Structure formats: C-alpha cells, structure tokens
C-alpha cells in the first residue's frame, strides 16, 4: 500500500485530499497543528485502518516512521483574515515547513507536491495569468507574508529538484470553494453566505468590479491527483477560468440564499488583486484536466453544507492558537 503524508490535512483542501487518497487505496497520514484546521473535517476517517493523524507543526522537525511514497504540502493559513492575524506563522510554514518536507522527502525517496497559489501573481498586470508570468507582488505589504511565503516555497522546491534530483510538483491554486470552508475565514464566498445566513448586510470591498474565478473543490482535487501522478515538474495553474465580478457574484449569492439584506460597499484592502483568472492551457494539454462542475451546481452544494451546520457555528470567531 502506497503511503502519503498530507500536511494541513485537517484544513479545507487537505481534508478533501485525505478523502480522495483514502478512496484511491493509499495509507494516508494527515498532519496538522490545528492553527486553522479543524478535526471535524477528518473525524469520519479516524476509524479507518489506512488513516493516521499527527498533531504536529510542520515548521518544526518532521519524523514519520516507515516508508513514504508521496508528500503533499498543504499546511498554511490561506485567507486574508488568517495571514493578517498570524503573519509569522504564515511565513514559517512556507519556509521552514517546506524545508522540513523536502528534507523528509530526500530521506524517504518520496515525491513532493506543493500547494502554491495564484497569489504568487500578486495584483497582476497580465490577464489571464499564465505560468510564465512572474507576478506583481508588494513584498512588504500586508499580503506579502502569504505571497512571498509561497514564492519562496516554489523556489526552494525547484532548488531541491534541480540540485538534489528530487521528484517535485508545483500546483498554483486559484480561488476554490466547497464544503468544509470556514465561514469566518474572510474569503468572499463563505463571507457572503455567512452574512446571508446570519441576516447581515452583504459587504463588498471596493466597487465590486474586481474579478475572481471560482473552482469547485472536487475539480481541484482531481487536478492535484493528476499532477501528482504526472512527470511534469514546472508550475501548473489549476482553477476555473470562468471569471465573474464580485458585484455579480454577490447577486448570485443573494438569489441563491433568498436573503433580503442590503449590499454595503467598504474600502478595498491594500494590494487586493483587481483581476484573477487562470490560463489553464498547460493543465488541459499536460494533465487532460479541466473543471467539470459549473458554478451554479457547486454553489448549491456549498450552500446546502453551510445552512445545515449547527446554528452556533454560524457565529464562530476565527480563533488562532499561538505557536
């Protein structure tokens, strides 16, 4: 049985990856320090003989006994509210964390796939964004802790690939949504749905003309799986190229939820990207991948998940443990 380590395994994306690799017959080891992850995302897996959970911070030395075939490094705060509240931990997991994962991979002879992000493109001057675009990032702005952590992570991974001959894969993830997102994580989709469910006004930052492209989580997981099993070592964009303005997206959420609350406009946060749309030519050509779930279908599934949560979870505050 192939063994895989998934860091950030109790998080939104990490937990869906745990599900997929358990289903594929892997022995899955999930690792998470629970700084933003939630054990409720993976508790259904605890009873399985081919699943383990390590409560550990990947920014510290990692020891995993026995054979290890693959490592997915998905540990990281991943939303503005997270990396603005815990900036140093965000930098550490993208630097010390990836160094530890790559060192473990060398010892075990494992293949590593890292979760990079469309944020490496910053506030882009090229649209849509191709993998060849180097980005437009403010390294000392409030978002720089996340953007630069991910850019460093890519550079460190490629250095291990070229210098040590390590098998590495790099995915640049664009906006993704689905069940198990945290309502309080500050990203636009859970923010809008959370406000609708709580009967609060819908808040749009800026004039709502900025764009995002939303990919359903099952599509993303399929892209990750295909990239891991491919022989391609350069970065690959995985996301849904269907672009929408935030203002139009708010209208879709209002229609979906039936909320009667008004829309309120607030100042745009510093360095917030004005455009976000992946060029997925490489994913199509190299992986034979493209998204299958359209936004209307994915939003309905996600809304059903959120509205069936216990009422008290609608009012959860973002709580971060200190490390």
PDB file of C-alpha atoms in Angstrom:
ATOM      1  CA  UNK A   1       0.000   0.000   0.000  1.00  0.00           C
ATOM      2  CA  UNK A   2       1.409   3.401  -1.024  1.00  0.00           C
ATOM      3  CA  UNK A   3       1.827   5.806   1.899  1.00  0.00           C
ATOM      4  CA  UNK A   4       1.211   9.536   1.588  1.00  0.00           C
ATOM      5  CA  UNK A   5       1.742  12.404   4.036  1.00  0.00           C
ATOM      6  CA  UNK A   6      -0.688  15.327   3.693  1.00  0.00           C
ATOM      7  CA  UNK A   7       0.314  18.393   5.699  1.00  0.00           C
ATOM      8  CA  UNK A   8      -2.576  20.691   6.572  1.00  0.00           C
ATOM      9  CA  UNK A   9      -4.696  17.544   6.458  1.00  0.00           C
ATOM     10  CA  UNK A  10      -7.422  18.909   8.748  1.00  0.00           C
ATOM     11  CA  UNK A  11      -7.932  22.015   6.626  1.00  0.00           C
ATOM     12  CA  UNK A  12     -10.446  22.675   3.855  1.00  0.00           C
ATOM     13  CA  UNK A  13      -8.378  21.385   0.934  1.00  0.00           C
ATOM     14  CA  UNK A  14      -6.275  18.972   2.990  1.00  0.00           C
ATOM     15  CA  UNK A  15      -9.312  17.108   4.310  1.00  0.00           C
ATOM     16  CA  UNK A  16     -10.736  16.628   0.808  1.00  0.00           C
ATOM     17  CA  UNK A  17      -7.342  15.303  -0.291  1.00  0.00           C
ATOM     18  CA  UNK A  18      -7.375  12.854   2.629  1.00  0.00           C
ATOM     19  CA  UNK A  19     -10.763  11.596   1.404  1.00  0.00           C
ATOM     20  CA  UNK A  20      -9.528  11.197  -2.169  1.00  0.00           C
ATOM     21  CA  UNK A  21      -6.341   9.317  -1.334  1.00  0.00           C
ATOM     22  CA  UNK A  22      -8.102   7.035   1.164  1.00  0.00           C
ATOM     23  CA  UNK A  23     -10.581   6.261  -1.625  1.00  0.00           C
ATOM     24  CA  UNK A  24      -7.683   5.546  -4.011  1.00  0.00           C
ATOM     25  CA  UNK A  25      -6.353   2.916  -1.590  1.00  0.00           C
ATOM     26  CA  UNK A  26      -3.441   4.855  -0.081  1.00  0.00           C
ATOM     27  CA  UNK A  27      -2.353   4.751   3.546  1.00  0.00           C
ATOM     28  CA  UNK A  28      -2.919   8.404   4.459  1.00  0.00           C
ATOM     29  CA  UNK A  29      -1.055  10.267   7.194  1.00  0.00           C
ATOM     30  CA  UNK A  30      -2.634  13.662   7.881  1.00  0.00           C
ATOM     31  CA  UNK A  31      -0.523  16.214   9.746  1.00  0.00           C
ATOM     32  CA  UNK A  32      -1.899  19.475  11.164  1.00  0.00           C
ATOM     33  CA  UNK A  33      -1.168  21.776  14.093  1.00  0.00           C
ATOM     34  CA  UNK A  34      -4.857  22.854  14.053  1.00  0.00           C
ATOM     35  CA  UNK A  35      -3.937  26.538  13.989  1.00  0.00           C
ATOM     36  CA  UNK A  36      -6.598  26.968  11.290  1.00  0.00           C
ATOM     37  CA  UNK A  37      -7.538  23.325  10.615  1.00  0.00           C
ATOM     38  CA  UNK A  38     -10.445  21.530  12.263  1.00  0.00           C
ATOM     39  CA  UNK A  39     -10.573  17.881  13.348  1.00  0.00           C
ATOM     40  CA  UNK A  40     -14.278  17.812  12.459  1.00  0.00           C
ATOM     41  CA  UNK A  41     -13.188  17.811   8.799  1.00  0.00           C
ATOM     42  CA  UNK A  42     -11.494  14.415   9.130  1.00  0.00           C
ATOM     43  CA  UNK A  43     -13.139  12.724  12.121  1.00  0.00           C
ATOM     44  CA  UNK A  44     -15.048  10.400   9.769  1.00  0.00           C
ATOM     45  CA  UNK A  45     -11.674   8.910   8.737  1.00  0.00           C
ATOM     46  CA  UNK A  46     -10.348   8.120  12.227  1.00  0.00           C
ATOM     47  CA  UNK A  47     -11.892   4.657  12.341  1.00  0.00           C
ATOM     48  CA  UNK A  48     -10.159   3.543   9.133  1.00  0.00           C
ATOM     49  CA  UNK A  49      -7.071   1.303   9.363  1.00  0.00           C
ATOM     50  CA  UNK A  50      -5.365   3.148   6.494  1.00  0.00           C
ATOM     51  CA  UNK A  51      -5.622   6.605   8.074  1.00  0.00           C
ATOM     52  CA  UNK A  52      -3.473   8.260  10.749  1.00  0.00           C
ATOM     53  CA  UNK A  53      -3.420  11.763  12.222  1.00  0.00           C
ATOM     54  CA  UNK A  54      -0.301  13.507  13.563  1.00  0.00           C
ATOM     55  CA  UNK A  55      -0.904  16.644  15.620  1.00  0.00           C
ATOM     56  CA  UNK A  56       2.265  18.470  14.669  1.00  0.00           C
ATOM     57  CA  UNK A  57       3.586  21.805  13.359  1.00  0.00           C
ATOM     58  CA  UNK A  58       5.487  21.218  10.095  1.00  0.00           C
ATOM     59  CA  UNK A  59       7.607  24.299  10.819  1.00  0.00           C
ATOM     60  CA  UNK A  60       9.362  22.039  13.348  1.00  0.00           C
ATOM     61  CA  UNK A  61      11.333  18.896  12.520  1.00  0.00           C
ATOM     62  CA  UNK A  62       9.137  16.176  10.981  1.00  0.00           C
ATOM     63  CA  UNK A  63       9.564  12.495  11.743  1.00  0.00           C
ATOM     64  CA  UNK A  64       7.377   9.924  10.009  1.00  0.00           C
ATOM     65  CA  UNK A  65       8.443   6.313  10.596  1.00  0.00           C
ATOM     66  CA  UNK A  66       8.450   3.774   7.793  1.00  0.00           C
ATOM     67  CA  UNK A  67       8.069   4.001   4.062  1.00  0.00           C
ATOM     68  CA  UNK A  68       6.741   7.208   2.499  1.00  0.00           C
ATOM     69  CA  UNK A  69       5.954   7.479  -1.210  1.00  0.00           C
ATOM     70  CA  UNK A  70       4.365  10.910  -1.548  1.00  0.00           C
ATOM     71  CA  UNK A  71       4.168  14.189   0.378  1.00  0.00           C
ATOM     72  CA  UNK A  72       1.533  16.861  -0.255  1.00  0.00           C
ATOM     73  CA  UNK A  73       2.472  20.135   1.467  1.00  0.00           C
ATOM     74  CA  UNK A  74      -0.846  21.918   2.026  1.00  0.00           C
ATOM     75  CA  UNK A  75      -0.180  23.329   5.501  1.00  0.00           C
ATOM     76  CA  UNK A  76      -0.642  27.105   5.501  1.00  0.00           C
ATOM     77  CA  UNK A  77      -3.079  29.780   6.517  1.00  0.00           C
ATOM     78  CA  UNK A  78      -4.861  30.529   3.249  1.00  0.00           C
ATOM     79  CA  UNK A  79      -7.137  33.518   3.670  1.00  0.00           C
ATOM     80  CA  UNK A  80      -6.584  37.213   4.371  1.00  0.00           C
ATOM     81  CA  UNK A  81      -8.065  37.078   7.873  1.00  0.00           C
ATOM     82  CA  UNK A  82      -5.632  34.262   8.718  1.00  0.00           C
ATOM     83  CA  UNK A  83      -2.397  35.600   7.352  1.00  0.00           C
ATOM     84  CA  UNK A  84      -3.030  39.104   8.618  1.00  0.00           C
ATOM     85  CA  UNK A  85      -3.589  37.746  12.160  1.00  0.00           C
ATOM     86  CA  UNK A  86      -0.781  35.174  12.108  1.00  0.00           C
ATOM     87  CA  UNK A  87       1.771  36.593   9.666  1.00  0.00           C
ATOM     88  CA  UNK A  88       4.872  34.998  11.171  1.00  0.00           C
ATOM     89  CA  UNK A  89       3.350  31.506  11.253  1.00  0.00           C
ATOM     90  CA  UNK A  90       2.333  32.037   7.612  1.00  0.00           C
ATOM     91  CA  UNK A  91       5.930  32.824   6.663  1.00  0.00           C
ATOM     92  CA  UNK A  92       7.312  29.949   8.722  1.00  0.00           C
ATOM     93  CA  UNK A  93       5.092  27.252   7.216  1.00  0.00           C
ATOM     94  CA  UNK A  94       6.079  28.389   3.716  1.00  0.00           C
ATOM     95  CA  UNK A  95       9.797  28.449   4.506  1.00  0.00           C
ATOM     96  CA  UNK A  96      10.726  26.208   7.446  1.00  0.00           C
ATOM     97  CA  UNK A  97       7.751  23.953   6.688  1.00  0.00           C
ATOM     98  CA  UNK A  98       8.681  23.296   3.068  1.00  0.00           C
ATOM     99  CA  UNK A  99      12.339  22.812   4.048  1.00  0.00           C
ATOM    100  CA  UNK A 100      11.304  20.116   6.512  1.00  0.00           C
ATOM    101  CA  UNK A 101       9.042  18.426   3.953  1.00  0.00           C
ATOM    102  CA  UNK A 102      11.723  18.442   1.272  1.00  0.00           C
ATOM    103  CA  UNK A 103      14.301  17.077   3.709  1.00  0.00           C
ATOM    104  CA  UNK A 104      11.942  14.272   4.689  1.00  0.00           C
ATOM    105  CA  UNK A 105      11.270  13.532   1.018  1.00  0.00           C
ATOM    106  CA  UNK A 106      15.006  13.203   0.338  1.00  0.00           C
ATOM    107  CA  UNK A 107      15.428  10.706   3.153  1.00  0.00           C
ATOM    108  CA  UNK A 108      12.363   8.680   2.130  1.00  0.00           C
ATOM    109  CA  UNK A 109      12.777   8.946  -1.633  1.00  0.00           C
ATOM    110  CA  UNK A 110       9.280  10.435  -1.811  1.00  0.00           C
ATOM    111  CA  UNK A 111       7.711  12.643  -4.467  1.00  0.00           C
ATOM    112  CA  UNK A 112       6.585  16.072  -3.200  1.00  0.00           C
ATOM    113  CA  UNK A 113       3.695  18.192  -4.455  1.00  0.00           C
ATOM    114  CA  UNK A 114       3.422  21.697  -3.003  1.00  0.00           C
ATOM    115  CA  UNK A 115       0.348  23.886  -2.822  1.00  0.00           C
ATOM    116  CA  UNK A 116       1.308  27.204  -4.305  1.00  0.00           C
ATOM    117  CA  UNK A 117      -1.254  29.832  -5.179  1.00  0.00           C
ATOM    118  CA  UNK A 118      -2.467  32.353  -7.717  1.00  0.00           C
ATOM    119  CA  UNK A 119      -1.312  34.922  -5.151  1.00  0.00           C
ATOM    120  CA  UNK A 120       2.243  34.491  -6.497  1.00  0.00           C
ATOM    121  CA  UNK A 121       0.972  36.650  -9.377  1.00  0.00           C
ATOM    122  CA  UNK A 122       0.011  39.431  -6.924  1.00  0.00           C
ATOM    123  CA  UNK A 123      -2.131  42.191  -8.407  1.00  0.00           C
ATOM    124  CA  UNK A 124      -1.478  41.043 -11.985  1.00  0.00           C
ATOM    125  CA  UNK A 125      -0.548  43.175 -14.957  1.00  0.00           C
ATOM    126  CA  UNK A 126      -1.135  40.191 -17.273  1.00  0.00           C
ATOM    127  CA  UNK A 127      -4.619  38.753 -17.796  1.00  0.00           C
ATOM    128  CA  UNK A 128      -5.417  35.887 -17.729  1.00  0.00           C
ATOM    129  CA  UNK A 129      -2.408  34.693 -15.741  1.00  0.00           C
ATOM    130  CA  UNK A 130      -0.095  32.155 -17.380  1.00  0.00           C
ATOM    131  CA  UNK A 131       2.576  30.157 -15.540  1.00  0.00           C
ATOM    132  CA  UNK A 132       5.271  32.177 -17.350  1.00  0.00           C
ATOM    133  CA  UNK A 133       4.104  35.432 -15.726  1.00  0.00           C
ATOM    134  CA  UNK A 134       6.449  36.398 -12.857  1.00  0.00           C
ATOM    135  CA  UNK A 135       3.896  38.420 -10.930  1.00  0.00           C
ATOM    136  CA  UNK A 136       3.377  41.877  -9.459  1.00  0.00           C
ATOM    137  CA  UNK A 137       3.748  41.474  -5.704  1.00  0.00           C
ATOM    138  CA  UNK A 138       4.389  44.006  -2.926  1.00  0.00           C
ATOM    139  CA  UNK A 139       6.822  42.083  -0.657  1.00  0.00           C
ATOM    140  CA  UNK A 140       6.371  44.455   2.303  1.00  0.00           C
ATOM    141  CA  UNK A 141       2.603  44.951   2.051  1.00  0.00           C
ATOM    142  CA  UNK A 142       0.138  43.216   4.397  1.00  0.00           C
ATOM    143  CA  UNK A 143      -0.438  40.374   1.913  1.00  0.00           C
ATOM    144  CA  UNK A 144       3.281  39.935   1.293  1.00  0.00           C
ATOM    145  CA  UNK A 145       3.633  37.407   4.121  1.00  0.00           C
ATOM    146  CA  UNK A 146       1.474  34.949   2.173  1.00  0.00           C
ATOM    147  CA  UNK A 147       2.559  35.850  -1.354  1.00  0.00           C
ATOM    148  CA  UNK A 148       6.263  35.735  -0.596  1.00  0.00           C
ATOM    149  CA  UNK A 149       5.998  32.596   1.543  1.00  0.00           C
ATOM    150  CA  UNK A 150       4.501  30.818  -1.453  1.00  0.00           C
ATOM    151  CA  UNK A 151       7.049  32.290  -3.888  1.00  0.00           C
ATOM    152  CA  UNK A 152       9.884  31.162  -1.592  1.00  0.00           C
ATOM    153  CA  UNK A 153       8.244  27.748  -1.311  1.00  0.00           C
ATOM    154  CA  UNK A 154       8.295  27.390  -5.099  1.00  0.00           C
ATOM    155  CA  UNK A 155      11.938  28.492  -5.290  1.00  0.00           C
ATOM    156  CA  UNK A 156      13.018  26.081  -2.528  1.00  0.00           C
ATOM    157  CA  UNK A 157      11.122  23.212  -4.146  1.00  0.00           C
ATOM    158  CA  UNK A 158      12.695  23.853  -7.540  1.00  0.00           C
ATOM    159  CA  UNK A 159      16.153  24.089  -5.916  1.00  0.00           C
ATOM    160  CA  UNK A 160      15.703  20.626  -4.389  1.00  0.00           C
ATOM    161  CA  UNK A 161      14.526  19.369  -7.779  1.00  0.00           C
ATOM    162  CA  UNK A 162      17.492  20.729  -9.718  1.00  0.00           C
ATOM    163  CA  UNK A 163      20.235  20.269  -7.097  1.00  0.00           C
ATOM    164  CA  UNK A 164      19.183  17.023  -5.389  1.00  0.00           C
ATOM    165  CA  UNK A 165      17.169  15.486  -8.238  1.00  0.00           C
ATOM    166  CA  UNK A 166      14.084  15.252  -6.010  1.00  0.00           C
ATOM    167  CA  UNK A 167      10.773  14.470  -7.721  1.00  0.00           C
ATOM    168  CA  UNK A 168       8.675  17.606  -7.209  1.00  0.00           C
ATOM    169  CA  UNK A 169       5.385  19.022  -8.467  1.00  0.00           C
ATOM    170  CA  UNK A 170       4.073  22.592  -8.081  1.00  0.00           C
ATOM    171  CA  UNK A 171       0.391  23.496  -8.299  1.00  0.00           C
ATOM    172  CA  UNK A 172      -0.785  27.113  -8.385  1.00  0.00           C
ATOM    173  CA  UNK A 173      -4.284  27.037  -6.931  1.00  0.00           C
ATOM    174  CA  UNK A 174      -6.841  29.669  -7.895  1.00  0.00           C
ATOM    175  CA  UNK A 175      -9.949  30.513  -5.851  1.00  0.00           C
ATOM    176  CA  UNK A 176     -11.525  27.263  -4.697  1.00  0.00           C
ATOM    177  CA  UNK A 177     -14.744  26.679  -2.779  1.00  0.00           C
ATOM    178  CA  UNK A 178     -16.890  23.908  -1.388  1.00  0.00           C
ATOM    179  CA  UNK A 179     -17.979  22.170   1.823  1.00  0.00           C
ATOM    180  CA  UNK A 180     -15.688  22.491   4.884  1.00  0.00           C
ATOM    181  CA  UNK A 181     -14.637  26.059   4.192  1.00  0.00           C
ATOM    182  CA  UNK A 182     -14.680  28.117   7.388  1.00  0.00           C
ATOM    183  CA  UNK A 183     -17.455  30.691   7.454  1.00  0.00           C
ATOM    184  CA  UNK A 184     -15.147  33.068   9.343  1.00  0.00           C
ATOM    185  CA  UNK A 185     -12.068  32.791   7.133  1.00  0.00           C
ATOM    186  CA  UNK A 186     -12.569  36.107   5.351  1.00  0.00           C
ATOM    187  CA  UNK A 187     -12.793  34.761   1.802  1.00  0.00           C
ATOM    188  CA  UNK A 188     -15.559  36.151  -0.335  1.00  0.00           C
ATOM    189  CA  UNK A 189     -17.746  33.058  -0.775  1.00  0.00           C
ATOM    190  CA  UNK A 190     -18.072  31.983   2.879  1.00  0.00           C
ATOM    191  CA  UNK A 191     -18.285  35.653   3.869  1.00  0.00           C
ATOM    192  CA  UNK A 192     -21.280  36.275   1.584  1.00  0.00           C
ATOM    193  CA  UNK A 193     -23.068  33.021   2.514  1.00  0.00           C
ATOM    194  CA  UNK A 194     -22.348  33.528   6.231  1.00  0.00           C
ATOM    195  CA  UNK A 195     -23.759  37.055   6.099  1.00  0.00           C
ATOM    196  CA  UNK A 196     -26.860  35.802   4.289  1.00  0.00           C
ATOM    197  CA  UNK A 197     -27.451  33.024   6.826  1.00  0.00           C
ATOM    198  CA  UNK A 198     -26.975  35.393   9.769  1.00  0.00           C
ATOM    199  CA  UNK A 199     -29.230  38.058   8.247  1.00  0.00           C
ATOM    200  CA  UNK A 200     -26.391  40.570   7.972  1.00  0.00           C
ATOM    201  CA  UNK A 201     -25.712  43.057   5.196  1.00  0.00           C
ATOM    202  CA  UNK A 202     -23.632  41.740   2.294  1.00  0.00           C
ATOM    203  CA  UNK A 203     -20.298  43.574   2.317  1.00  0.00           C
ATOM    204  CA  UNK A 204     -18.392  44.242  -0.908  1.00  0.00           C
ATOM    205  CA  UNK A 205     -14.890  45.688  -0.743  1.00  0.00           C
ATOM    206  CA  UNK A 206     -14.236  48.362  -3.365  1.00  0.00           C
ATOM    207  CA  UNK A 207     -16.805  48.938  -6.107  1.00  0.00           C
ATOM    208  CA  UNK A 208     -17.229  45.235  -6.835  1.00  0.00           C
ATOM    209  CA  UNK A 209     -15.619  45.436 -10.283  1.00  0.00           C
ATOM    210  CA  UNK A 210     -12.684  43.218  -9.239  1.00  0.00           C
ATOM    211  CA  UNK A 211     -12.921  39.689 -10.600  1.00  0.00           C
ATOM    212  CA  UNK A 212     -12.403  36.177  -9.285  1.00  0.00           C
ATOM    213  CA  UNK A 213     -12.647  32.715 -10.852  1.00  0.00           C
ATOM    214  CA  UNK A 214     -14.144  30.047  -8.598  1.00  0.00           C
ATOM    215  CA  UNK A 215     -13.265  26.345  -8.876  1.00  0.00           C
ATOM    216  CA  UNK A 216     -15.270  23.664  -7.069  1.00  0.00           C
ATOM    217  CA  UNK A 217     -13.164  21.615  -4.668  1.00  0.00           C
ATOM    218  CA  UNK A 218     -13.782  18.219  -6.341  1.00  0.00           C
ATOM    219  CA  UNK A 219     -12.437  19.587  -9.625  1.00  0.00           C
ATOM    220  CA  UNK A 220      -9.361  20.942  -7.863  1.00  0.00           C
ATOM    221  CA  UNK A 221      -8.673  17.624  -6.110  1.00  0.00           C
ATOM    222  CA  UNK A 222      -8.835  15.825  -9.458  1.00  0.00           C
ATOM    223  CA  UNK A 223      -6.291  18.277 -10.877  1.00  0.00           C
ATOM    224  CA  UNK A 224      -3.986  17.753  -7.882  1.00  0.00           C
ATOM    225  CA  UNK A 225      -4.204  13.981  -8.266  1.00  0.00           C
ATOM    226  CA  UNK A 226      -3.387  14.132 -11.968  1.00  0.00           C
ATOM    227  CA  UNK A 227      -0.449  16.492 -11.425  1.00  0.00           C
ATOM    228  CA  UNK A 228       0.995  14.316  -8.645  1.00  0.00           C
ATOM    229  CA  UNK A 229       0.892  11.271 -10.914  1.00  0.00           C
ATOM    230  CA  UNK A 230       2.337  13.157 -13.912  1.00  0.00           C
ATOM    231  CA  UNK A 231       6.009  13.619 -14.771  1.00  0.00           C
ATOM    232  CA  UNK A 232       5.799  17.436 -15.064  1.00  0.00           C
ATOM    233  CA  UNK A 233       7.934  19.442 -12.607  1.00  0.00           C
ATOM    234  CA  UNK A 234       7.171  23.054 -13.602  1.00  0.00           C
ATOM    235  CA  UNK A 235       4.284  25.028 -12.028  1.00  0.00           C
ATOM    236  CA  UNK A 236       0.757  24.327 -13.287  1.00  0.00           C
ATOM    237  CA  UNK A 237      -2.298  26.556 -12.811  1.00  0.00           C
ATOM    238  CA  UNK A 238      -5.366  24.686 -11.566  1.00  0.00           C
ATOM    239  CA  UNK A 239      -8.557  26.713 -11.406  1.00  0.00           C
ATOM    240  CA  UNK A 240     -11.764  27.510 -13.214  1.00  0.00           C
ATOM    241  CA  UNK A 241     -11.315  30.149 -15.952  1.00  0.00           C
ATOM    242  CA  UNK A 242     -14.965  31.254 -15.661  1.00  0.00           C
ATOM    243  CA  UNK A 243     -14.437  34.825 -14.423  1.00  0.00           C
ATOM    244  CA  UNK A 244     -17.031  36.932 -12.573  1.00  0.00           C
ATOM    245  CA  UNK A 245     -17.040  40.330 -10.883  1.00  0.00           C
ATOM    246  CA  UNK A 246     -17.531  40.384  -7.127  1.00  0.00           C
ATOM    247  CA  UNK A 247     -20.643  42.525  -7.598  1.00  0.00           C
ATOM    248  CA  UNK A 248     -22.220  39.960  -9.923  1.00  0.00           C
ATOM    249  CA  UNK A 249     -21.125  37.161  -7.594  1.00  0.00           C
ATOM    250  CA  UNK A 250     -22.897  38.879  -4.696  1.00  0.00           C
ATOM    251  CA  UNK A 251     -26.070  38.929  -6.807  1.00  0.00           C
ATOM    252  CA  UNK A 252     -25.727  35.180  -7.408  1.00  0.00           C
ATOM    253  CA  UNK A 253     -25.411  34.553  -3.655  1.00  0.00           C
ATOM    254  CA  UNK A 254     -28.409  36.797  -2.883  1.00  0.00           C
ATOM    255  CA  UNK A 255     -30.504  34.889  -5.432  1.00  0.00           C
ATOM    256  CA  UNK A 256     -29.289  31.503  -4.122  1.00  0.00           C
ATOM    257  CA  UNK A 257     -29.916  32.254  -0.452  1.00  0.00           C
ATOM    258  CA  UNK A 258     -33.023  34.426  -0.809  1.00  0.00           C
ATOM    259  CA  UNK A 259     -31.573  36.980   1.605  1.00  0.00           C
ATOM    260  CA  UNK A 260     -33.235  40.384   1.693  1.00  0.00           C
ATOM    261  CA  UNK A 261     -30.279  42.163   3.285  1.00  0.00           C
ATOM    262  CA  UNK A 262     -28.801  45.152   1.501  1.00  0.00           C
ATOM    263  CA  UNK A 263     -25.361  45.312  -0.123  1.00  0.00           C
ATOM    264  CA  UNK A 264     -22.832  47.601   1.604  1.00  0.00           C
ATOM    265  CA  UNK A 265     -19.625  48.847  -0.041  1.00  0.00           C
ATOM    266  CA  UNK A 266     -16.428  49.203   2.004  1.00  0.00           C
ATOM    267  CA  UNK A 267     -12.886  50.338   1.159  1.00  0.00           C
ATOM    268  CA  UNK A 268     -10.788  47.891  -0.859  1.00  0.00           C
ATOM    269  CA  UNK A 269      -7.990  46.324   1.249  1.00  0.00           C
ATOM    270  CA  UNK A 270      -4.412  47.238   0.358  1.00  0.00           C
ATOM    271  CA  UNK A 271      -2.892  45.221  -2.524  1.00  0.00           C
ATOM    272  CA  UNK A 272      -6.144  43.319  -3.134  1.00  0.00           C
ATOM    273  CA  UNK A 273      -5.901  41.831  -6.665  1.00  0.00           C
ATOM    274  CA  UNK A 274      -8.175  43.550  -9.202  1.00  0.00           C
ATOM    275  CA  UNK A 275      -8.284  40.557 -11.549  1.00  0.00           C
ATOM    276  CA  UNK A 276      -7.916  36.834 -11.121  1.00  0.00           C
ATOM    277  CA  UNK A 277      -8.362  34.324 -13.944  1.00  0.00           C
ATOM    278  CA  UNK A 278      -6.209  31.271 -14.664  1.00  0.00           C
ATOM    279  CA  UNK A 279      -4.884  30.341 -18.058  1.00  0.00           C
ATOM    280  CA  UNK A 280      -5.269  26.537 -17.835  1.00  0.00           C
ATOM    281  CA  UNK A 281      -3.756  25.648 -21.209  1.00  0.00           C
ATOM    282  CA  UNK A 282      -0.993  23.625 -19.537  1.00  0.00           C
ATOM    283  CA  UNK A 283      -3.430  21.710 -17.320  1.00  0.00           C
ATOM    284  CA  UNK A 284      -5.515  20.828 -20.378  1.00  0.00           C
ATOM    285  CA  UNK A 285      -2.557  19.777 -22.524  1.00  0.00           C
ATOM    286  CA  UNK A 286      -0.341  18.050 -19.926  1.00  0.00           C
ATOM    287  CA  UNK A 287      -2.910  16.612 -17.499  1.00  0.00           C
ATOM    288  CA  UNK A 288      -6.006  16.358 -19.681  1.00  0.00           C
ATOM    289  CA  UNK A 289      -7.749  18.323 -16.919  1.00  0.00           C
ATOM    290  CA  UNK A 290     -10.416  20.983 -16.919  1.00  0.00           C
ATOM    291  CA  UNK A 291     -13.180  21.814 -14.442  1.00  0.00           C
ATOM    292  CA  UNK A 292     -16.446  19.905 -14.772  1.00  0.00           C
ATOM    293  CA  UNK A 293     -18.669  21.431 -12.066  1.00  0.00           C
ATOM    294  CA  UNK A 294     -20.307  24.704 -13.065  1.00  0.00           C
ATOM    295  CA  UNK A 295     -20.678  27.463 -10.524  1.00  0.00           C
ATOM    296  CA  UNK A 296     -24.454  27.148 -10.076  1.00  0.00           C
ATOM    297  CA  UNK A 297     -24.145  23.461  -9.194  1.00  0.00           C
ATOM    298  CA  UNK A 298     -21.138  23.933  -6.912  1.00  0.00           C
ATOM    299  CA  UNK A 299     -22.709  26.885  -5.102  1.00  0.00           C
ATOM    300  CA  UNK A 300     -25.871  24.917  -4.382  1.00  0.00           C
ATOM    301  CA  UNK A 301     -23.861  22.050  -2.810  1.00  0.00           C
ATOM    302  CA  UNK A 302     -21.799  24.523  -0.782  1.00  0.00           C
ATOM    303  CA  UNK A 303     -24.836  26.480   0.407  1.00  0.00           C
ATOM    304  CA  UNK A 304     -26.577  23.268   1.476  1.00  0.00           C
ATOM    305  CA  UNK A 305     -23.491  22.394   3.540  1.00  0.00           C
ATOM    306  CA  UNK A 306     -23.397  25.779   5.281  1.00  0.00           C
ATOM    307  CA  UNK A 307     -27.101  26.027   6.040  1.00  0.00           C
ATOM    308  CA  UNK A 308     -27.075  22.570   7.646  1.00  0.00           C
ATOM    309  CA  UNK A 309     -24.297  23.472  10.093  1.00  0.00           C
ATOM    310  CA  UNK A 310     -25.257  23.768  13.766  1.00  0.00           C
ATOM    311  CA  UNK A 311     -26.505  27.300  14.377  1.00  0.00           C
ATOM    312  CA  UNK A 312     -23.707  28.148  16.822  1.00  0.00           C
ATOM    313  CA  UNK A 313     -21.103  27.549  14.099  1.00  0.00           C
ATOM    314  CA  UNK A 314     -22.551  30.417  12.089  1.00  0.00           C
ATOM    315  CA  UNK A 315     -21.209  32.722  14.787  1.00  0.00           C
ATOM    316  CA  UNK A 316     -17.799  31.093  15.323  1.00  0.00           C
ATOM    317  CA  UNK A 317     -14.979  33.579  15.630  1.00  0.00           C
ATOM    318  CA  UNK A 318     -11.676  32.931  13.911  1.00  0.00           C
ATOM    319  CA  UNK A 319      -9.525  31.539  16.712  1.00  0.00           C
ATOM    320  CA  UNK A 320      -5.814  31.010  16.155  1.00  0.00           C
ATOM    321  CA  UNK A 321      -3.581  29.117  18.517  1.00  0.00           C
ATOM    322  CA  UNK A 322      -0.189  30.650  19.108  1.00  0.00           C
ATOM    323  CA  UNK A 323       2.950  28.723  18.259  1.00  0.00           C
TER     324      UNK A 323
END
